XYZ file of C-alpha atoms in Angstrom:
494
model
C -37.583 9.528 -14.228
C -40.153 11.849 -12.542
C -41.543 9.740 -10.037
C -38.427 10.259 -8.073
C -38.454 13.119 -5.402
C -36.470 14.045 -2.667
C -38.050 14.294 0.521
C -36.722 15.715 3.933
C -34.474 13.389 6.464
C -36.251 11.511 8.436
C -33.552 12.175 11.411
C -31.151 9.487 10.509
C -28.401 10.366 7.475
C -29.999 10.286 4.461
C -27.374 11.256 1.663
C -28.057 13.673 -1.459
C -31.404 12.267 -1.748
C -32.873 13.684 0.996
C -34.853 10.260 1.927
C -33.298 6.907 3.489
C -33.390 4.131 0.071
C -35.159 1.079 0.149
C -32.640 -1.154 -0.864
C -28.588 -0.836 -1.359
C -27.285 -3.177 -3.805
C -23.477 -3.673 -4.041
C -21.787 -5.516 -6.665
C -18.814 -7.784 -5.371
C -16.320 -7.394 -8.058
C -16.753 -5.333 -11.423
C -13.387 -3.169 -12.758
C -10.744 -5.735 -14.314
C -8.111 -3.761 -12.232
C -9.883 -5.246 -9.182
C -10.445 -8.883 -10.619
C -6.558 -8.701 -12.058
C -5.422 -7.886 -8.407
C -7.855 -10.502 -6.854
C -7.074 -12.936 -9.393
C -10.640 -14.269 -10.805
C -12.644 -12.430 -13.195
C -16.085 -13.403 -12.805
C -18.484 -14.028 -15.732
C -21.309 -12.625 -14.390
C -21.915 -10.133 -11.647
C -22.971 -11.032 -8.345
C -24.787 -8.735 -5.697
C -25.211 -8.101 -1.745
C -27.316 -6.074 0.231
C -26.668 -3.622 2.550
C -29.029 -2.443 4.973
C -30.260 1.119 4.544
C -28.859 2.298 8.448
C -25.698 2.340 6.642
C -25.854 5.412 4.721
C -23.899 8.380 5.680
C -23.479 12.128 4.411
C -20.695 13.909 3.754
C -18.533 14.941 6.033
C -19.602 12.405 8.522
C -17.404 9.678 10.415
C -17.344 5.973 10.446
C -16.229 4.025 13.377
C -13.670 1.040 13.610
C -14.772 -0.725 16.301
C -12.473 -1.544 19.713
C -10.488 -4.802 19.011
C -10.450 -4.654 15.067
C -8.222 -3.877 12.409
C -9.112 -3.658 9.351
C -11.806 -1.049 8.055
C -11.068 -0.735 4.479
C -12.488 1.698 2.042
C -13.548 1.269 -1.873
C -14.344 4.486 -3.117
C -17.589 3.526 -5.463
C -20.232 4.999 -8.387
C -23.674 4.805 -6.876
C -26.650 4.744 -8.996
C -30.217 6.248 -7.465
C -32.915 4.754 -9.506
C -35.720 7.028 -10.508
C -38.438 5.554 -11.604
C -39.529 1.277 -11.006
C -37.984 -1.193 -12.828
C -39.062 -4.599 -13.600
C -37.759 -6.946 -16.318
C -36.182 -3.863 -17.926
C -33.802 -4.864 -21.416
C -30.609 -3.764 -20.997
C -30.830 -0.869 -23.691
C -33.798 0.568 -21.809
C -32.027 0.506 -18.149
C -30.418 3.927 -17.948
C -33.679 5.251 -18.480
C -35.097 4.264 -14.995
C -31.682 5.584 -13.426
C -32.141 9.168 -12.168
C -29.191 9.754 -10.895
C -25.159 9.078 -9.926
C -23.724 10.032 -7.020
C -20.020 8.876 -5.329
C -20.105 6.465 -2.271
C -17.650 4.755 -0.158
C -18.598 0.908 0.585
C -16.800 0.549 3.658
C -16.115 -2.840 5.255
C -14.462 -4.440 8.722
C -12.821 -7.230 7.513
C -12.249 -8.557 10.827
C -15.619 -9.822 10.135
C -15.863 -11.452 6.589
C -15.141 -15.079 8.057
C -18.531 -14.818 10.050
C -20.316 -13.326 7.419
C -19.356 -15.805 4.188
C -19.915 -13.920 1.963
C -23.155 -12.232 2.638
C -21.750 -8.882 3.866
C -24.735 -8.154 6.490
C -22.239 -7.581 9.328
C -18.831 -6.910 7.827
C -20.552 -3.799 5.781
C -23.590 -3.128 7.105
C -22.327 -1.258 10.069
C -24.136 2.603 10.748
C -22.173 5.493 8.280
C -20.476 2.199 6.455
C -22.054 3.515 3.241
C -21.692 7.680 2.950
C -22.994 8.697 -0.361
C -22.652 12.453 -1.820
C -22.904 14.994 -1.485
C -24.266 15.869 -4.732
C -26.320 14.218 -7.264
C -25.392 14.194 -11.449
C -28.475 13.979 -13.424
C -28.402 10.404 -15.259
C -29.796 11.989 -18.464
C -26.937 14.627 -18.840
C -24.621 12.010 -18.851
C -23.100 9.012 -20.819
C -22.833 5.886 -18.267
C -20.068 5.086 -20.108
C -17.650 8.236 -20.003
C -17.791 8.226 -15.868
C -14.686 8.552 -13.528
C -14.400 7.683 -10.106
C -11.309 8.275 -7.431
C -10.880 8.713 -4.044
C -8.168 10.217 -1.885
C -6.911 9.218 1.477
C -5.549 12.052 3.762
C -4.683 13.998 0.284
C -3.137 11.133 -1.706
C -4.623 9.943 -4.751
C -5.152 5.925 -4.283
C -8.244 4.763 -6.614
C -8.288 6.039 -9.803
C -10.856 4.531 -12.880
C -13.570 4.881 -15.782
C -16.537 3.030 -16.081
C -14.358 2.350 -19.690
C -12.820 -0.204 -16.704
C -15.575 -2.157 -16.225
C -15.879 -5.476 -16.904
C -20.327 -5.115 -16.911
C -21.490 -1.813 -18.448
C -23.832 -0.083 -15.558
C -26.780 -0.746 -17.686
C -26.490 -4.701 -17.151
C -26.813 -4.128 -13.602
C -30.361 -2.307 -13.477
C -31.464 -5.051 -15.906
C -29.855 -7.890 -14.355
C -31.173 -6.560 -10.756
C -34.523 -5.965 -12.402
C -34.879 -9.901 -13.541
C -35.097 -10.856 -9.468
C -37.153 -7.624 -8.215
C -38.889 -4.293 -8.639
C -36.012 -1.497 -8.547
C -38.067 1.082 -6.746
C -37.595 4.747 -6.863
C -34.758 5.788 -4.224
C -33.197 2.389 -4.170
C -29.265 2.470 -4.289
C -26.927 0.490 -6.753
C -23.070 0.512 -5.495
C -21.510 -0.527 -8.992
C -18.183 -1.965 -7.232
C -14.994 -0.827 -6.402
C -11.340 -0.337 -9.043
C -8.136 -1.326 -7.573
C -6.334 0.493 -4.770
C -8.840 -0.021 -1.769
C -7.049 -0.447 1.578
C -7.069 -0.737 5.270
C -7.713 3.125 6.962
C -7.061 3.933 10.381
C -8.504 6.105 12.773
C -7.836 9.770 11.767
C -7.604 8.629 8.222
C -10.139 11.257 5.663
C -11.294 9.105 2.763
C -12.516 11.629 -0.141
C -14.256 10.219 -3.258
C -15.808 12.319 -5.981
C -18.016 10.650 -9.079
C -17.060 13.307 -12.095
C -17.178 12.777 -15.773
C -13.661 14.319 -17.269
C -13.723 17.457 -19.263
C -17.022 18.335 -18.281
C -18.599 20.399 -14.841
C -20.855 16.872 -13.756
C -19.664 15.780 -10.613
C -21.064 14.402 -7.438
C -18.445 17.053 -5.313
C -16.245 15.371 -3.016
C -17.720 12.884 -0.373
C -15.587 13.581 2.812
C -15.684 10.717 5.361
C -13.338 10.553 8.732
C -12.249 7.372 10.851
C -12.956 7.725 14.170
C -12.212 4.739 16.541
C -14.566 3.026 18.631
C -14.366 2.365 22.115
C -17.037 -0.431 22.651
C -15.590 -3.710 20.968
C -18.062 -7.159 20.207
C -19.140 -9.835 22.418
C -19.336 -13.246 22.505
C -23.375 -13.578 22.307
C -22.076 -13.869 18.546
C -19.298 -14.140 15.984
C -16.564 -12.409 17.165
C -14.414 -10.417 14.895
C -11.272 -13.381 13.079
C -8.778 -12.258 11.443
C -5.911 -14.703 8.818
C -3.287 -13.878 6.306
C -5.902 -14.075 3.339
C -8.491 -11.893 5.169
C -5.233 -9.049 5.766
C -3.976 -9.452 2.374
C -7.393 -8.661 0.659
C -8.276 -6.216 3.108
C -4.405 -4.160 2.373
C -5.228 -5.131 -1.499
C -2.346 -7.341 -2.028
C -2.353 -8.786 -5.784
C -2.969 -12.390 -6.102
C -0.505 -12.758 -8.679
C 1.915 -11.374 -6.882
C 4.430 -13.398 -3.982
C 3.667 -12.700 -0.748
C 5.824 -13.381 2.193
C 8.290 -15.328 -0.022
C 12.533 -15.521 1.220
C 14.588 -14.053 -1.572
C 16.497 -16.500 -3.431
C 19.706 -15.204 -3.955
C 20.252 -14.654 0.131
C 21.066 -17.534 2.037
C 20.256 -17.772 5.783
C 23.603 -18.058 6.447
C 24.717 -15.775 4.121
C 22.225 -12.822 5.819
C 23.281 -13.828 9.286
C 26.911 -13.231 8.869
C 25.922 -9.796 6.770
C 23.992 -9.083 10.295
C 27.556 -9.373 12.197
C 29.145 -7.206 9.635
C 29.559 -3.801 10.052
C 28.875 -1.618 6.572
C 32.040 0.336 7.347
C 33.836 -2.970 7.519
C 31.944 -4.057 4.390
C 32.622 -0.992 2.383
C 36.192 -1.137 2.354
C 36.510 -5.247 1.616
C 34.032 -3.703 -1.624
C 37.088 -1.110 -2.223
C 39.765 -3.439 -1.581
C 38.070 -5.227 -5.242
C 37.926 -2.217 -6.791
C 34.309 -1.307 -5.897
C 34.302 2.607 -4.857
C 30.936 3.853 -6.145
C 28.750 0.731 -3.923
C 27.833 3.837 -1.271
C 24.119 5.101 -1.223
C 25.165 8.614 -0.474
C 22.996 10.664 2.094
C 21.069 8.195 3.861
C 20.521 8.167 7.200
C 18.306 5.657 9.700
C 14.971 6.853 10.840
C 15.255 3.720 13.888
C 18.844 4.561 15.173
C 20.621 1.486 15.877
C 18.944 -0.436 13.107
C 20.620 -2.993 10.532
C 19.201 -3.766 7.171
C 20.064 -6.977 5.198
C 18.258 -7.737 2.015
C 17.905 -8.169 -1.634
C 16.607 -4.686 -3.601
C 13.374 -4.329 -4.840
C 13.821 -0.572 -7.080
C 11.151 1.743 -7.982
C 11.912 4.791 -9.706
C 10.488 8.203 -9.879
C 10.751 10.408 -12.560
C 10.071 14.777 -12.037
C 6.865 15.470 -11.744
C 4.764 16.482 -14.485
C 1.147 17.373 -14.398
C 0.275 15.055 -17.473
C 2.706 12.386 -16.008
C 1.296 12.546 -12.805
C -2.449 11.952 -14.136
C -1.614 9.364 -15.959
C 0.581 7.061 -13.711
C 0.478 8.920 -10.151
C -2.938 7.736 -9.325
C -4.821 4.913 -8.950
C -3.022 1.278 -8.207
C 0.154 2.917 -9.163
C 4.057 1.787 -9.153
C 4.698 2.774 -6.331
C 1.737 0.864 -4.649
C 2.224 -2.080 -6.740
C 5.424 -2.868 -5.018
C 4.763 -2.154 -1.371
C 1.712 -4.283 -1.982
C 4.445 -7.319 -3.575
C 7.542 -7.051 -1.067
C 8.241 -10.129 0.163
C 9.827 -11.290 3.548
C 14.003 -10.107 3.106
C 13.688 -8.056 0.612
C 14.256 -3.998 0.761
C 13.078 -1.617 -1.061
C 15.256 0.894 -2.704
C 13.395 4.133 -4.343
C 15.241 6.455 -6.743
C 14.304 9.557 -5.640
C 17.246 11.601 -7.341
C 18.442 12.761 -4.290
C 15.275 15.553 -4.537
C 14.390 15.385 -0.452
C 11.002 18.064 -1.397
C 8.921 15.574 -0.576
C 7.635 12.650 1.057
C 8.573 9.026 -0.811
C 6.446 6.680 1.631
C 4.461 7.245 4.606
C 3.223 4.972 7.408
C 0.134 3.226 5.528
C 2.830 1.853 2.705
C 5.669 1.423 5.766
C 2.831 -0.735 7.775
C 2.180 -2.887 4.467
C 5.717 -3.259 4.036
C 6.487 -4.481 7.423
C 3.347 -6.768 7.539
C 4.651 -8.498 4.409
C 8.267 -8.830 5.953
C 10.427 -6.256 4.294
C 13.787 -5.754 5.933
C 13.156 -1.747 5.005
C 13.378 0.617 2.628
C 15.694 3.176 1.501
C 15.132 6.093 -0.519
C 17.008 9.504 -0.939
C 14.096 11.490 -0.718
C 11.985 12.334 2.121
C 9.582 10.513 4.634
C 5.963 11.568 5.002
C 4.705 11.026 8.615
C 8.047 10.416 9.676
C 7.244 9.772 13.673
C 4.929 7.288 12.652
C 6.794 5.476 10.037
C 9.017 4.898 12.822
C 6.305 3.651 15.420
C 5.871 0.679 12.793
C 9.325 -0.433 13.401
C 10.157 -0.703 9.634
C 13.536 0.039 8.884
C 13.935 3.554 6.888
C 16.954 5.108 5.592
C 15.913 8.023 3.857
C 17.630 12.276 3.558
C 15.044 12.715 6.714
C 11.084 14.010 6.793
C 9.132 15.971 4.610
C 5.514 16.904 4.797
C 4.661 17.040 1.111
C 2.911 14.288 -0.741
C 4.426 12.729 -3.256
C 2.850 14.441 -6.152
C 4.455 17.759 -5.182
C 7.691 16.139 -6.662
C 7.442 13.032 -8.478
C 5.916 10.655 -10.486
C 5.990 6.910 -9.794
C 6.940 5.363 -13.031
C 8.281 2.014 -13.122
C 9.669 -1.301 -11.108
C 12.242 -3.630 -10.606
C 14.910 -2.006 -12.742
C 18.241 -0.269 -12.264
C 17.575 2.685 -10.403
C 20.043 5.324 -8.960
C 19.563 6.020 -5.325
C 22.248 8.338 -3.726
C 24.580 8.541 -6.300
C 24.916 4.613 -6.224
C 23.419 2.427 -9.131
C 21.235 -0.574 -7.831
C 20.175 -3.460 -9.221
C 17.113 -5.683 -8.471
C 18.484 -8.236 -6.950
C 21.700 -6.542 -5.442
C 22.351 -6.918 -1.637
C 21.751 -3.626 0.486
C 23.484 -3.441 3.692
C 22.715 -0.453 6.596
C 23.581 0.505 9.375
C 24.239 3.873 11.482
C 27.280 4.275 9.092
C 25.261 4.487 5.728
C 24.143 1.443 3.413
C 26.106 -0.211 0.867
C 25.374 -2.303 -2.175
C 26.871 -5.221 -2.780
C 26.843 -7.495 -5.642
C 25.509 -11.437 -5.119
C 28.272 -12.992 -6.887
C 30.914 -11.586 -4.194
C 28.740 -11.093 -1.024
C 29.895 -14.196 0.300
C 33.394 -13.280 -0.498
C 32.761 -9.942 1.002
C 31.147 -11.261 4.285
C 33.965 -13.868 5.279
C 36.634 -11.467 4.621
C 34.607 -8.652 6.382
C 33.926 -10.657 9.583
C 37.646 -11.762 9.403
C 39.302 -8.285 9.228
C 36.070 -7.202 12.133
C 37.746 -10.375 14.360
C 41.565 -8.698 13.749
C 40.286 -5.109 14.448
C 38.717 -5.980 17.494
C 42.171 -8.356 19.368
C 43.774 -4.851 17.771
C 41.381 -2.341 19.508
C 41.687 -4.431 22.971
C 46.208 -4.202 22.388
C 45.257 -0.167 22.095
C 42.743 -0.255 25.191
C 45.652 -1.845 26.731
C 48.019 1.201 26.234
C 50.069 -0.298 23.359
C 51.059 2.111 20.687
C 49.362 2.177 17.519
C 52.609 1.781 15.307
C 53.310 -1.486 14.079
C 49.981 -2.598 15.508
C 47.490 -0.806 13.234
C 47.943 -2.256 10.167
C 49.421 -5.467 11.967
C 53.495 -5.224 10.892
C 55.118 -8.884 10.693
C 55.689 -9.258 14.371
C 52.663 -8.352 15.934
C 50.831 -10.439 13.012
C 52.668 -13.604 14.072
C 51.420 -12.545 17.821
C 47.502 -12.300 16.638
C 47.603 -15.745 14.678
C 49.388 -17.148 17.730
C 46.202 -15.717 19.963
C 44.113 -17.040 17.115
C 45.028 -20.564 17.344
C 44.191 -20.595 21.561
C 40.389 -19.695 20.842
């Protein structure tokens, strides 16, 4: 342990150490929330390299470069090994680790094809790995009872222990220590939990390395995305993006559809809902008895826009502090289903009406729409309201709110009856929207409702043009005997 020192920067960022490492090591996949959402668990670990340019310092930036899109983040435990290591037993690793420290292992997807695996481009790029700012002894702590998370632009998105591992940090040093000498300085980065995702310039990405219940923490490693303005050339692989390379870079699960129609909706079922006006909709629903089918207090964010789709719920309860720490961080509800959405579907959030904060903002609305949703409606409030809008995902929400989502609610469960404006939903169900509101509509009658909908729409409108005409409205509007006999007689002609 006391061979290591910290020396002054040499001029390039040097992290908490105060000296550039030797070597970074990064492990490719280690928490089982990360392997569950990948789908493969490896048996052993596996390692890359990552050149020692990349480190950063708190409060830095890291650039996306011109003509990419997608820097992700994975907020990370770093270990600083203190004193050599060769051929060290497992039981006898922590000893040569001096200390922990957080770090972000940033990566440009855009580049993974080209690199196969090895990393050396896709996240080796200068300020791709910031590490800080401080540094937790190794001998004051258990390796075992660590926590790491990391915020993005205040919101709590990774949350884990090292109790999620699926290789205790020990096996690493000694595994490492089988193929080379771990020399003092060099840099572990002991993988990434669930909840890594695509930032964007602007974005601050916060991690902090702590161990609960305790004062040891590494503070809170601040890193901003700034974008760049010079963009690759062809003298070598140019930047590829695919559908796998965007759906690991967002995080989607691998377990989990992607990009799938809904079942229950017909393509001609959902094109004649798109010709029917909710107004028109709502009372057919009434004329069966169905008065209570109205999400109450919704209202577009994209004036002009129509929703069809099946409902996807998620429900939040009142925040509680002990709630919220348990189920509000980390790859939570809510970010389990705007990371599963598929193409049709809409996502209805049961907000209880409580508008105090925001339910979604444009990172979840820009998943959403890659993955195809028709929208979303909630009736709370919308974080970064201007932007959600800029994505062109449909919203119908009780209007903006700059609060995160903690300030209000806990996300608690899935794809179960919710209540969203006083109406009760249904995974599955059929929302409708439009400027007029959204409706719900049972699948067993939504073809029933559609035909008679876009009948009665067809009768308003040879109605509406006898009015623009200068015809009086009685005996016209409903249609009495005679002036029904006149409309079928019209009928029959088209």
């Amino acid at each position: 342990m006391g061979t290591y020192e910290a020396t002054s920067p040499s001029g390039r960022e040097s992290g908490p150490m105060g000296t550039r490492p030797g070597k970074i090591i990064a492990v490719h996949l280690s928490y089982a929330s990360r392997a569950e959402q990948r789908g493969r668990r490896p048996a052993n670990p596996s390692y890359f390299f990552k050149p020692s340019s990349s480190i950063g310092a708190s409060g830095g930036t890291v650039e996306r470069p011109a003509g990419t899109e997608l820097l992700a983040f994975e907020g990370e435990i770093a270990l600083v090994i203190g004193t050599a290591a060769r051929w060290v037993k497992p039981d006898e690793a922590w000893d040569h680790v001096a200390a922990v420290t957080a770090a972000n292992d940033f990566g440009l997807y855009d580049l993974r094809t080209a690199d196969k695996g090895s990393n050396v481009r896709s996240k080796g790029g200068d300020g791709y790995t910031p590490l800080g700012p401080g540094l937790i002894d190794a001998r004051d702590v258990d390796p075992s009872s660590l926590r790491i998370r990391t915020w993005v632009n205040g919101d709590l998105v990774q949350e884990d222990t090292t109790a999620g591992l699926i290789f205790p940090l020990r096996q690493f040093v000694s595994d490492l220590s089988q193929h080379f000498t771990l020399e003092p300085g060099d840099v572990i980065l002991t993988g990434t939990p669930a909840g890594s995702t695509v930032v964007s310039p602007g974005d601050v990405v916060v991690v902090e390395v702590d161990v609960p219940g305790t004062s040891a923490s590494s503070g809170r490693l601040h890193t901003t995305v700034s974008q760049g303005i010079r963009s690759f050339s062809d003298i070598g692989s140019l930047p590829e993006v695919d559908d796998k390379q965007r759906a690991e870079a967002w995080g989607t699960p691998a377990a989990e559809p992607v990009a799938e129609e809904a079942p229950a909706l017909s393509e001609d079922l959902r094109a004649k809902l798109l010709r029917a006006p909710v107004a028109g909709l709502s009372a057919q629903l009434r004329k069966r008895g169905l008065n209570n089918v109205a999400i109450d207090g919704v209202r577009p964010n994209l004036p002009g826009s129509k929703i069809v789709g099946t409902a996807r719920t998620l429900r939040f309860v009142p925040n509680r502090e002990d709630l919220f720490k348990s189920h509000g961080g980390g790859y939570n509800a809510q970010k389990r289903l705007f990371d599963s959405v598929g193409t049709g579907e809409v996502i209805v959030i049961e907000a209880r009406g409580d508008r105090g904060s925001g339910t979604l903002g444009d990172i979840l609305a820009l998943r959403a729409r890659y993955l195809g949703a028709a929208g979303v409606v909630t009736d709370g409030g919308v974080r970064d309201f201007g932007a959600v809008a800029e994505t062109g995902l449909p919203v119908f929400s009780q209007g903006p709110h700059p609060a995160v989502l903690g300030r209000k609610h806990v996300p608690w469960d899935t794809d179960v009856a919710v209540a969203c404006g006083g109406a009760t939903v249904l995974p599955g169900d059929i929302i409708v929207g439009d400027d007029d509101g959204v409706v719900v509509i049972p699948p067993s009658i939504a073809e029933e409702i559609a035909d008679a909908t876009l009948v009665q729409e067809d009768e308003d409108s040879w109605i509406a043009q006898q009015v623009g005409q200068g015809r009086p409205i009685e005996g016209l509007f409903p249609l009495n005997p005679l002036w029904r006999e006149r409309y079928e007689a019209w009928q029959k002609k088209q």
